[in-house]
PDB file of C-alpha atoms in Angstrom:
ATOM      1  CA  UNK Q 126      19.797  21.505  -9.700  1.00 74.00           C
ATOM      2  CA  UNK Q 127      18.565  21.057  -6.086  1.00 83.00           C
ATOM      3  CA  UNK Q 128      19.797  18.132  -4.150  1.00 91.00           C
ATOM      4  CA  UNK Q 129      18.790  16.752  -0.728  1.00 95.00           C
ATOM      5  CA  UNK Q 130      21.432  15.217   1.605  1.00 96.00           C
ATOM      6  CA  UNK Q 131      20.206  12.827   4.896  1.00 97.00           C
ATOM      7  CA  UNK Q 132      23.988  11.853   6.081  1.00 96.00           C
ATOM      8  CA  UNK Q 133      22.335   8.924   8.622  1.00 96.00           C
ATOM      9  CA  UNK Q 134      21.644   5.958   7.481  1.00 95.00           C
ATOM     10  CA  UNK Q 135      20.280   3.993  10.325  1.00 97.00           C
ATOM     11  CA  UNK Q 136      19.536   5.251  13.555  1.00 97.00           C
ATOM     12  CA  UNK Q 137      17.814   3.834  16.669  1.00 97.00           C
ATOM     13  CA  UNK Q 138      16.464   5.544  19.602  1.00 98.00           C
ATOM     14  CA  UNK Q 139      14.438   4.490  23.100  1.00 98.00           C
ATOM     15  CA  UNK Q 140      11.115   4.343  23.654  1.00 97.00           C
ATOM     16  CA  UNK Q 141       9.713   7.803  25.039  1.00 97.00           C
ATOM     17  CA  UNK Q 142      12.968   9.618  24.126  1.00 98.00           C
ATOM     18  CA  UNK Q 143      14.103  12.183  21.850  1.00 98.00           C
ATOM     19  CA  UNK Q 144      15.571  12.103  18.648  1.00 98.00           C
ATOM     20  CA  UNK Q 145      16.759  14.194  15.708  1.00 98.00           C
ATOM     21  CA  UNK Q 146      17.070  13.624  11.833  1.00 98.00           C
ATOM     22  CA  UNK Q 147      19.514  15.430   9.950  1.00 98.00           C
ATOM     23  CA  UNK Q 148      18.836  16.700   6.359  1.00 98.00           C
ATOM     24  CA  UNK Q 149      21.013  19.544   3.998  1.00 98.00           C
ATOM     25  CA  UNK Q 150      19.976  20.450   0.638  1.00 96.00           C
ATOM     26  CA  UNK Q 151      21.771  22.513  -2.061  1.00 95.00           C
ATOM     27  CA  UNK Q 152      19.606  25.432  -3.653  1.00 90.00           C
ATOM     28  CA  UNK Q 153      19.957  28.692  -5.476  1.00 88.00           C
ATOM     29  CA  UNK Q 154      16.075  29.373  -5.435  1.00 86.00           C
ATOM     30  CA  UNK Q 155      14.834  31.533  -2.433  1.00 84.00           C
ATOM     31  CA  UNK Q 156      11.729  30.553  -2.184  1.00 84.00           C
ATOM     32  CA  UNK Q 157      10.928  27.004  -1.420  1.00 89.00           C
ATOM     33  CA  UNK Q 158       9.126  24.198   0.290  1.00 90.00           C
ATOM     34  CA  UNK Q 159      10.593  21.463   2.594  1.00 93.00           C
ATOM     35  CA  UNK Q 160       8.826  18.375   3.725  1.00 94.00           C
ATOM     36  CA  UNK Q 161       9.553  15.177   6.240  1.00 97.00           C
ATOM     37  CA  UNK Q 162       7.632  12.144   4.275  1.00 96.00           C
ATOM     38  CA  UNK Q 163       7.135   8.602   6.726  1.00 97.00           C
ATOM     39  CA  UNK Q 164       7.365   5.126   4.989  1.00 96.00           C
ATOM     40  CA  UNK Q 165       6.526   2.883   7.390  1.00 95.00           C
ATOM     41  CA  UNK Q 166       7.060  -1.319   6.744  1.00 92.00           C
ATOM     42  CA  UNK Q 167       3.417  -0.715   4.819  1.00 92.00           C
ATOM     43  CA  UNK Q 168       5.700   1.023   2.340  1.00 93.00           C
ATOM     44  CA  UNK Q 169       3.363   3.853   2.519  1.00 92.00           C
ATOM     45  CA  UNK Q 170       4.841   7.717   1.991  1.00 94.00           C
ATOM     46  CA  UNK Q 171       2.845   9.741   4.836  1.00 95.00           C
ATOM     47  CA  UNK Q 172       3.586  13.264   5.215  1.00 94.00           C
ATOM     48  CA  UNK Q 173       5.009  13.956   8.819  1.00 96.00           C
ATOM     49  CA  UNK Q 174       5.603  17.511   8.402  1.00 95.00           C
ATOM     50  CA  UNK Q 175       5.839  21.027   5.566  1.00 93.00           C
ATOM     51  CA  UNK Q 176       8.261  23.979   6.152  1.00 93.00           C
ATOM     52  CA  UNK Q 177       7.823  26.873   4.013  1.00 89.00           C
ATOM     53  CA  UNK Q 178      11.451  29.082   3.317  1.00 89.00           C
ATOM     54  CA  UNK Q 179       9.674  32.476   3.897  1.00 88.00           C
ATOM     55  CA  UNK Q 180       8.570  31.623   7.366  1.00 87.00           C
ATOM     56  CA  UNK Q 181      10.967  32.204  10.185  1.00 85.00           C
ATOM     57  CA  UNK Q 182       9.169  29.834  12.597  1.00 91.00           C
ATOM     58  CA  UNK Q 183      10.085  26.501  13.004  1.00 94.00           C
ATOM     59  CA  UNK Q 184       7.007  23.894  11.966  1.00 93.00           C
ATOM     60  CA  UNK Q 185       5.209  22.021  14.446  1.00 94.00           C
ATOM     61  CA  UNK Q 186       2.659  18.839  14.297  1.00 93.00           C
ATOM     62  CA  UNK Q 187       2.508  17.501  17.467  1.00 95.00           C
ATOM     63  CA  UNK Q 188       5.575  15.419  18.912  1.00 97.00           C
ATOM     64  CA  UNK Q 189       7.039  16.494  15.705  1.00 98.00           C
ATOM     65  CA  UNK Q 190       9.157  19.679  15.061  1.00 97.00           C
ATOM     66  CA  UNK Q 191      11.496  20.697  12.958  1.00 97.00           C
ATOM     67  CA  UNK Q 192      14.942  22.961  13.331  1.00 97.00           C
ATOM     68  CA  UNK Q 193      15.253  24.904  10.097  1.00 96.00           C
ATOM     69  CA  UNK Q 194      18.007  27.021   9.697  1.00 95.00           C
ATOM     70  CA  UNK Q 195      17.581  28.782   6.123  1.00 94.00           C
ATOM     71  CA  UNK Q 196      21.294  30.279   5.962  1.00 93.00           C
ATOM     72  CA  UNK Q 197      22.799  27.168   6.914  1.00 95.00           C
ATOM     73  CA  UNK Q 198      20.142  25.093   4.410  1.00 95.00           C
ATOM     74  CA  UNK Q 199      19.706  22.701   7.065  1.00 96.00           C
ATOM     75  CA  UNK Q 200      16.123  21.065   7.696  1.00 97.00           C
ATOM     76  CA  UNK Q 201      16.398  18.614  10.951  1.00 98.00           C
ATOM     77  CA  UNK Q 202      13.586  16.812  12.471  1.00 98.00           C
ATOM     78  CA  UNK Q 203      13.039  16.108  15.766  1.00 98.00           C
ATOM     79  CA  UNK Q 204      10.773  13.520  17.313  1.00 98.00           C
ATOM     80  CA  UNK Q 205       9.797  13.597  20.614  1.00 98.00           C
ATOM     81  CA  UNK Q 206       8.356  11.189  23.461  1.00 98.00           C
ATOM     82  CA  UNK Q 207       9.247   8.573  20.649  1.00 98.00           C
ATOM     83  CA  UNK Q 208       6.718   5.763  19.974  1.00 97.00           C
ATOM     84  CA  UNK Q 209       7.118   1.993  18.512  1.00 97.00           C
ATOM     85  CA  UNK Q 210       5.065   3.398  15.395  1.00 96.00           C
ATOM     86  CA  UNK Q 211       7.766   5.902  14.495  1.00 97.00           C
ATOM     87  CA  UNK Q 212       9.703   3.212  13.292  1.00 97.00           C
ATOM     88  CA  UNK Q 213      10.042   3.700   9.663  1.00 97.00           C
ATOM     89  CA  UNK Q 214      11.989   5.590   6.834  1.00 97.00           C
ATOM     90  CA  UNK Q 215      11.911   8.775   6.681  1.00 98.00           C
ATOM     91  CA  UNK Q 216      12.400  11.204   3.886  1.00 97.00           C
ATOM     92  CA  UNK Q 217      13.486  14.778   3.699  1.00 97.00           C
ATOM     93  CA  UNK Q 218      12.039  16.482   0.415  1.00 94.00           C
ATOM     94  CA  UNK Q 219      12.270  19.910  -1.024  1.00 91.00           C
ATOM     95  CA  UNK Q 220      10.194  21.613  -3.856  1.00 88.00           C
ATOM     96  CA  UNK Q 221      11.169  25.265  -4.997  1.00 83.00           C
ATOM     97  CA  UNK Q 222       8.634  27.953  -6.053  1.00 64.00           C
ATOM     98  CA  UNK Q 223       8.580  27.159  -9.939  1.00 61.00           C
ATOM     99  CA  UNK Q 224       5.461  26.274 -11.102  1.00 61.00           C
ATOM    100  CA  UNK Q 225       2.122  24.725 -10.381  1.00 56.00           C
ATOM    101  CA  UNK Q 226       3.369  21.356 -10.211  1.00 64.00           C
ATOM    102  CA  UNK Q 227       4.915  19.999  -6.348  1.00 70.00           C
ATOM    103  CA  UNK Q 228       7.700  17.921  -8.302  1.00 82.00           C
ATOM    104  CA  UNK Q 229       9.774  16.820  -4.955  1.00 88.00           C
ATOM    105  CA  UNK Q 230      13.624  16.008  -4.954  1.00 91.00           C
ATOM    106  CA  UNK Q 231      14.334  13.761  -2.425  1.00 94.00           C
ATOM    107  CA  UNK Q 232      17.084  12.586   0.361  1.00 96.00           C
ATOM    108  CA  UNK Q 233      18.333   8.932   0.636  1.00 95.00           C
ATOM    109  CA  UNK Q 234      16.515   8.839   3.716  1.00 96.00           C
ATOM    110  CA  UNK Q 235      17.014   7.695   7.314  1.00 97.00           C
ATOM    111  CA  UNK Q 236      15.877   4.361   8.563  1.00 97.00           C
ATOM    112  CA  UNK Q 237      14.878   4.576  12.541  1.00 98.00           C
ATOM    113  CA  UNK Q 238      14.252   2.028  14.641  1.00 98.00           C
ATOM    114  CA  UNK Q 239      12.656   2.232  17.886  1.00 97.00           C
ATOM    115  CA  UNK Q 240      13.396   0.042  20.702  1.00 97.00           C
ATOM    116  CA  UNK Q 241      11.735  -0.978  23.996  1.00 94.00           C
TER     117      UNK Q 241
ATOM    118  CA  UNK Z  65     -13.250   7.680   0.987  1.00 65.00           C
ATOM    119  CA  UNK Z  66     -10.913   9.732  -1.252  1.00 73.00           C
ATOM    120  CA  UNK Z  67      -7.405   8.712  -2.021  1.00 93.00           C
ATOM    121  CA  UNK Z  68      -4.789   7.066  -4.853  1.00 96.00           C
ATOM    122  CA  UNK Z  69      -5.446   3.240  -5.611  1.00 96.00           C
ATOM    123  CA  UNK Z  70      -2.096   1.692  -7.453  1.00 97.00           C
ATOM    124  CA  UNK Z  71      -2.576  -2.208  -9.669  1.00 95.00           C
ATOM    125  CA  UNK Z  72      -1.044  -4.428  -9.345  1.00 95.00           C
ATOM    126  CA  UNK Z  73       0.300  -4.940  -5.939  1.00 95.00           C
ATOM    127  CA  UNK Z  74       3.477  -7.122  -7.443  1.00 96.00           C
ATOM    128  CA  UNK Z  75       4.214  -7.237 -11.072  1.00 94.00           C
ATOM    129  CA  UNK Z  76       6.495  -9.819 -12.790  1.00 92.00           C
ATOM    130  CA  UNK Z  77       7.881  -8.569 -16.327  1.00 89.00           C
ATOM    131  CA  UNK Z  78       9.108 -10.811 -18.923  1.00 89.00           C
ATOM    132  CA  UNK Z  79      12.362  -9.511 -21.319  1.00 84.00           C
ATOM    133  CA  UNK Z  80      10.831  -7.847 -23.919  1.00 86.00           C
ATOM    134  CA  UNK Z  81       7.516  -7.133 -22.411  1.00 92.00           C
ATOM    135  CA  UNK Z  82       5.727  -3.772 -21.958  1.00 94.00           C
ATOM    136  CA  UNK Z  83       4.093  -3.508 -19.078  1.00 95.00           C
ATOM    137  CA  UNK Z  84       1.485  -0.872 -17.518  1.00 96.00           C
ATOM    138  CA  UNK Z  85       1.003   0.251 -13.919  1.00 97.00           C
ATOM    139  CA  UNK Z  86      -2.178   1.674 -13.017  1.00 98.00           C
ATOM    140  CA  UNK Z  87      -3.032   4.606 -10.775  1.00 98.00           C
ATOM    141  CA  UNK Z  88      -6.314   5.951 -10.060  1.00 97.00           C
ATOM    142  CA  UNK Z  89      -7.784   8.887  -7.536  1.00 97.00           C
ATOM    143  CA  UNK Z  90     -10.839  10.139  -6.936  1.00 96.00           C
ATOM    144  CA  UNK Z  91      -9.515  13.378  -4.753  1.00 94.00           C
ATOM    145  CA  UNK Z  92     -10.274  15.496  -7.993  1.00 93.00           C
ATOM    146  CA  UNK Z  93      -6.308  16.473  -8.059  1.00 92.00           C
ATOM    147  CA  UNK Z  94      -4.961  17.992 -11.189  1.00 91.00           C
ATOM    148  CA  UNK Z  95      -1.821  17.227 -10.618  1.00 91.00           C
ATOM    149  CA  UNK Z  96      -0.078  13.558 -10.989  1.00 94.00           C
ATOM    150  CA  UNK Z  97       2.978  12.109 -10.386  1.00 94.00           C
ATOM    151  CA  UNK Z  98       5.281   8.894 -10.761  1.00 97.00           C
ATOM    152  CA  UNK Z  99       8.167   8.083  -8.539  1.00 97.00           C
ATOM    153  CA  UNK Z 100      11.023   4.818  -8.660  1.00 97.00           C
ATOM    154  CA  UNK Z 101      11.984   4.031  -5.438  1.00 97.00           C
ATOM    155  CA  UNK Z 102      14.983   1.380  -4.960  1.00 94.00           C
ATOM    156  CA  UNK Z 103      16.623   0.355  -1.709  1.00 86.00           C
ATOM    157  CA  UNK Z 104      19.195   3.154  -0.469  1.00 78.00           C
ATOM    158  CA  UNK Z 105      17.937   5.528  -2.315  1.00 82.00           C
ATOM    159  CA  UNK Z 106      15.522   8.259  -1.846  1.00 88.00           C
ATOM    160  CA  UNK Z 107      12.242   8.596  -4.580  1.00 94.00           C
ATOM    161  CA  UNK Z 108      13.111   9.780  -8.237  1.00 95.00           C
ATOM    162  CA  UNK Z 109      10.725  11.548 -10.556  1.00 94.00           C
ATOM    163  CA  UNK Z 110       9.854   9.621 -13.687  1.00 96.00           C
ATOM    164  CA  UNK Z 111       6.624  12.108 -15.074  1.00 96.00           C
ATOM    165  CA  UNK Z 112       4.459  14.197 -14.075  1.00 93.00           C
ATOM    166  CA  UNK Z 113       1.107  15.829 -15.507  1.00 93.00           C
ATOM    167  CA  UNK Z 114      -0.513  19.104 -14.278  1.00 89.00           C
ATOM    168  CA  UNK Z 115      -3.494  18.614 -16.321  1.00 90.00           C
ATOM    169  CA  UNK Z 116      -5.108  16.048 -18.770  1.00 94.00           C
ATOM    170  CA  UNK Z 117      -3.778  15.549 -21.830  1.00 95.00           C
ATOM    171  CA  UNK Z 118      -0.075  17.196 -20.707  1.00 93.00           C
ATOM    172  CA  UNK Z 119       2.848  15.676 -18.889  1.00 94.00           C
ATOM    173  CA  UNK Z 120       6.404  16.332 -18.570  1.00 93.00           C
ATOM    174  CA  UNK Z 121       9.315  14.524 -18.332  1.00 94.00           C
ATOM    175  CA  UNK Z 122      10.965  14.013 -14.878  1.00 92.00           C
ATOM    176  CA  UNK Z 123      14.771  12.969 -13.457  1.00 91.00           C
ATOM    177  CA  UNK Z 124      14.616   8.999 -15.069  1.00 95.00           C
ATOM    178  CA  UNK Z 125      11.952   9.458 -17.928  1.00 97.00           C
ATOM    179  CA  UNK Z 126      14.089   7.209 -20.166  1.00 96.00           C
ATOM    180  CA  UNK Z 127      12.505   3.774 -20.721  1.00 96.00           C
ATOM    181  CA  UNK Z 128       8.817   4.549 -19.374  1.00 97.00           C
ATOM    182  CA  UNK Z 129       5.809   6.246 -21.201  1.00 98.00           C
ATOM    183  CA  UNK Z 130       2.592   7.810 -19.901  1.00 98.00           C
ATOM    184  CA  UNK Z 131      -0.615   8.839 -20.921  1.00 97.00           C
ATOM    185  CA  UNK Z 132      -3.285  11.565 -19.134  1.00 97.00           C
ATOM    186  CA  UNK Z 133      -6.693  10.886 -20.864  1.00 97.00           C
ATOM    187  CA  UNK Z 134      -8.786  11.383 -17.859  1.00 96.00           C
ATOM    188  CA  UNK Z 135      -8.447  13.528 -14.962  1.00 96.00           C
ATOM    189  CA  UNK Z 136      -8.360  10.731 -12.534  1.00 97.00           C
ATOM    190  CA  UNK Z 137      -5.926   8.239 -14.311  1.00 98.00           C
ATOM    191  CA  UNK Z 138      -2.213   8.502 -14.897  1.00 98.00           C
ATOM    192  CA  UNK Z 139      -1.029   4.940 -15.878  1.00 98.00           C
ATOM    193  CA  UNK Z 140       2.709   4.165 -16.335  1.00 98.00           C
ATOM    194  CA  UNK Z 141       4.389   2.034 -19.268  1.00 97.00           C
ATOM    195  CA  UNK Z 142       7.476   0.237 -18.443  1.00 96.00           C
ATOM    196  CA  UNK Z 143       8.669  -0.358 -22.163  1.00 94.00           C
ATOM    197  CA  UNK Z 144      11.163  -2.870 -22.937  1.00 90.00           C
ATOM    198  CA  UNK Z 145      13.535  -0.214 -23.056  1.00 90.00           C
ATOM    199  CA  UNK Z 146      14.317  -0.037 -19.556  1.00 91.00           C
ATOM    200  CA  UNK Z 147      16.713  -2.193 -18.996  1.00 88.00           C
ATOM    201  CA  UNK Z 148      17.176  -2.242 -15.007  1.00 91.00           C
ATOM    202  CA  UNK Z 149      13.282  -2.266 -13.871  1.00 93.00           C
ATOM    203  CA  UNK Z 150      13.305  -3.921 -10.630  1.00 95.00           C
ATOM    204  CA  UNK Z 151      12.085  -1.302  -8.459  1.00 96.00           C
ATOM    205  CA  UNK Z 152       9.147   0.207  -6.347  1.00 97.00           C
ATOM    206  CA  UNK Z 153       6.566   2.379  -7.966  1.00 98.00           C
ATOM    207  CA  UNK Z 154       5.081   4.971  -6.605  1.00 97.00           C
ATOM    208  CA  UNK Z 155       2.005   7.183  -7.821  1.00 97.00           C
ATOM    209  CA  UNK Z 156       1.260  10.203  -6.421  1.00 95.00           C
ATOM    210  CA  UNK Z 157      -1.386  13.455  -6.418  1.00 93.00           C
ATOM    211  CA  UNK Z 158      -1.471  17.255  -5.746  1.00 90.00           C
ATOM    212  CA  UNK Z 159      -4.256  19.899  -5.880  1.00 85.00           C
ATOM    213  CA  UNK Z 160      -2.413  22.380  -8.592  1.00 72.00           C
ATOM    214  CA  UNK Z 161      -1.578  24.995  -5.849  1.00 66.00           C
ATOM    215  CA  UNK Z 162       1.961  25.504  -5.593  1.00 59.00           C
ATOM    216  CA  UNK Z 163       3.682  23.394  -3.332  1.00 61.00           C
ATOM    217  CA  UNK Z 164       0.873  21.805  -1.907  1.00 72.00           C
ATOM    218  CA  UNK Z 165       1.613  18.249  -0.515  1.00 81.00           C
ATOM    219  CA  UNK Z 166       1.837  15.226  -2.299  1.00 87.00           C
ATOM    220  CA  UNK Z 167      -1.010  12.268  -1.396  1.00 91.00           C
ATOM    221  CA  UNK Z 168       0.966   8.967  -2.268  1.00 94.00           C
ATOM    222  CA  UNK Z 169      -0.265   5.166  -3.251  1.00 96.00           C
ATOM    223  CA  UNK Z 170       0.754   2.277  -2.036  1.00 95.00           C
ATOM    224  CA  UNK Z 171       2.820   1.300  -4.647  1.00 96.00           C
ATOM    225  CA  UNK Z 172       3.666  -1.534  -7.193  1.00 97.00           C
ATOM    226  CA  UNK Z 173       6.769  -3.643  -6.860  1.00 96.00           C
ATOM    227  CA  UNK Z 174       7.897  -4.613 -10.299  1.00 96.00           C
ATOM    228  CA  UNK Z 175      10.188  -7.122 -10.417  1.00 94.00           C
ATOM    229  CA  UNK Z 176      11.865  -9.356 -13.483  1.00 88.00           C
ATOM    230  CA  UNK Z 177      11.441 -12.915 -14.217  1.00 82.00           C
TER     231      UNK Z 177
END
C-alpha cells in the first residue's frame, strides 16, 4: 500500500517570501503520479501542481515549483513571492500507474498561513 | 460552464436515517469519485466508478452505497450503518486517461443531529 507523509502541520510565512512544503510517500510501484491539491477557506480542492515519476525535471506553474527527488521519494513544494491567497491547506497526493482510474492517496496536509 | 455541482451544501442526519449526497458534472468525465475528509486528516477514498453501471470499492467503503446509472451522476448513500458520519464530502471527476487530474466539488458537510 502507498502512503503519503506531510510532517508540518502548520506553517506561516511573510508576504512576498519563500516557502517550502515537505511531503514523503512510501511506494514499491515505479511508475507514478504526484500532485500538490489547494483547499482554500472555500473548502475547495484546486490542483496547484502534477509531477510525473518518469520525468527527471522538476514541475513548474508559475510561482510554484516543486523539488522531487525520486530516490529519496520526497515531493516538496515551494512557493515563491508568497501572496495572502496562498493561504490555505495544502495536500500532497500520489496515484501509481495501475489502471484507468486516478484513485489518489493522500497526505494529512499542511495548513499555511500568510502574514502581512 | 463545465464542472462538478455537490447537494446539499449542509446535511443533518437523523440515527437511523439513510441519507443521499448528490453529485452531478457535465465535463463528460468517465471517471467518478467520492472522498471523506475530516479535520487532521488528509482525503480518503470511499468509491469510485470508471464507467456507468461499475464502481469499486475504495479505502472506507464500509457503511456507504453508490449507484452509476448515468454518465453524469454518481450519488452517495450514507446508510445507517455508518456509525461515525460527521465529516466532509467530497465528489470528484477524471477523463479515463491514466492519471489525469482530479476536478473536485465543493463538497457536503454532513453532520448528526
Amino acid at each position: 500500500a502507498q502512503t503519503v507523509t506531510q510532517s508540518q502541520p502548520e506553517m506561516s510565512v511573510q508576504e512576498a517570501e519563500t516557502v517550502t512544503l515537505s511531503c514523503t510517500y512510501d511506494t514499491s510501484e515505479n511508475n507514478y503520479y504526484l500532485f500538490w491539491y489547494k483547499q482554500p477557506p472555500s473548502r475547495q480542492m484546486i490542483l496547484v501542481i502534477r509531477q510525473e515519476a518518469y520525468k527527471q525535471q522538476n514541475a513548474t506553474e508559475n510561482r510554484f515549483s516543486v523539488n522531487f527527488q525520486k530516490a529519496a521519494k520526497s515531493f516538496s513544494l515551494k512557493i515563491s513571492d508568497s501572496q495572502l491567497g496562498d493561504t490555505a491547506m495544502y495536500f500532497c497526493a500520489f496515484t501509481a500507474n495501475t489502471g484507468t482510474a486516478s484513485k489518489l492517496t493522500f497526505g494529512t496536509g499542511t495548513r499555511l498561513q500568510v502574514t502581512l | 460552464d463545465g464542472g462538478i455541482t455537490q447537494s446539499p451544501k449542509y446535511l443533518f442526519r437523523k440515527e437511523g436515517q439513510n441519507v443521499t449526497l448528490s453529485c452531478e458534472q457535465n465535463l463528460n468525465h468517465d471517471a467518478m469519485y467520492w472522498y471523506r475528509q475530516d479535520p487532521g486528516q488528509g482525503l480518503r477514498l470511499i468509491y469510485y466508478s470508471q464507467i456507468v453501471n461499475d464502481f469499486q470499492k475504495g479505502d472506507i467503503a464500509e457503511g456507504y452505497s453508490v449507484s452509476r446509472e448515468k454518465k453524469e451522476s454518481f450519488p452517495l448513500t450514507v446508510t445507517s450503518a455508518q456509525k461515525n458520519p460527521t465529516a466532509f464530502y467530497l465528489c470528484a471527476s477524471s477523463t479515463r486517461a491514466l492519471n489525469e487530474k482530479l476536478l473536485f466539488g465543493s463538497g457536503t458537510q454532513l453532520s448528526v443531529l
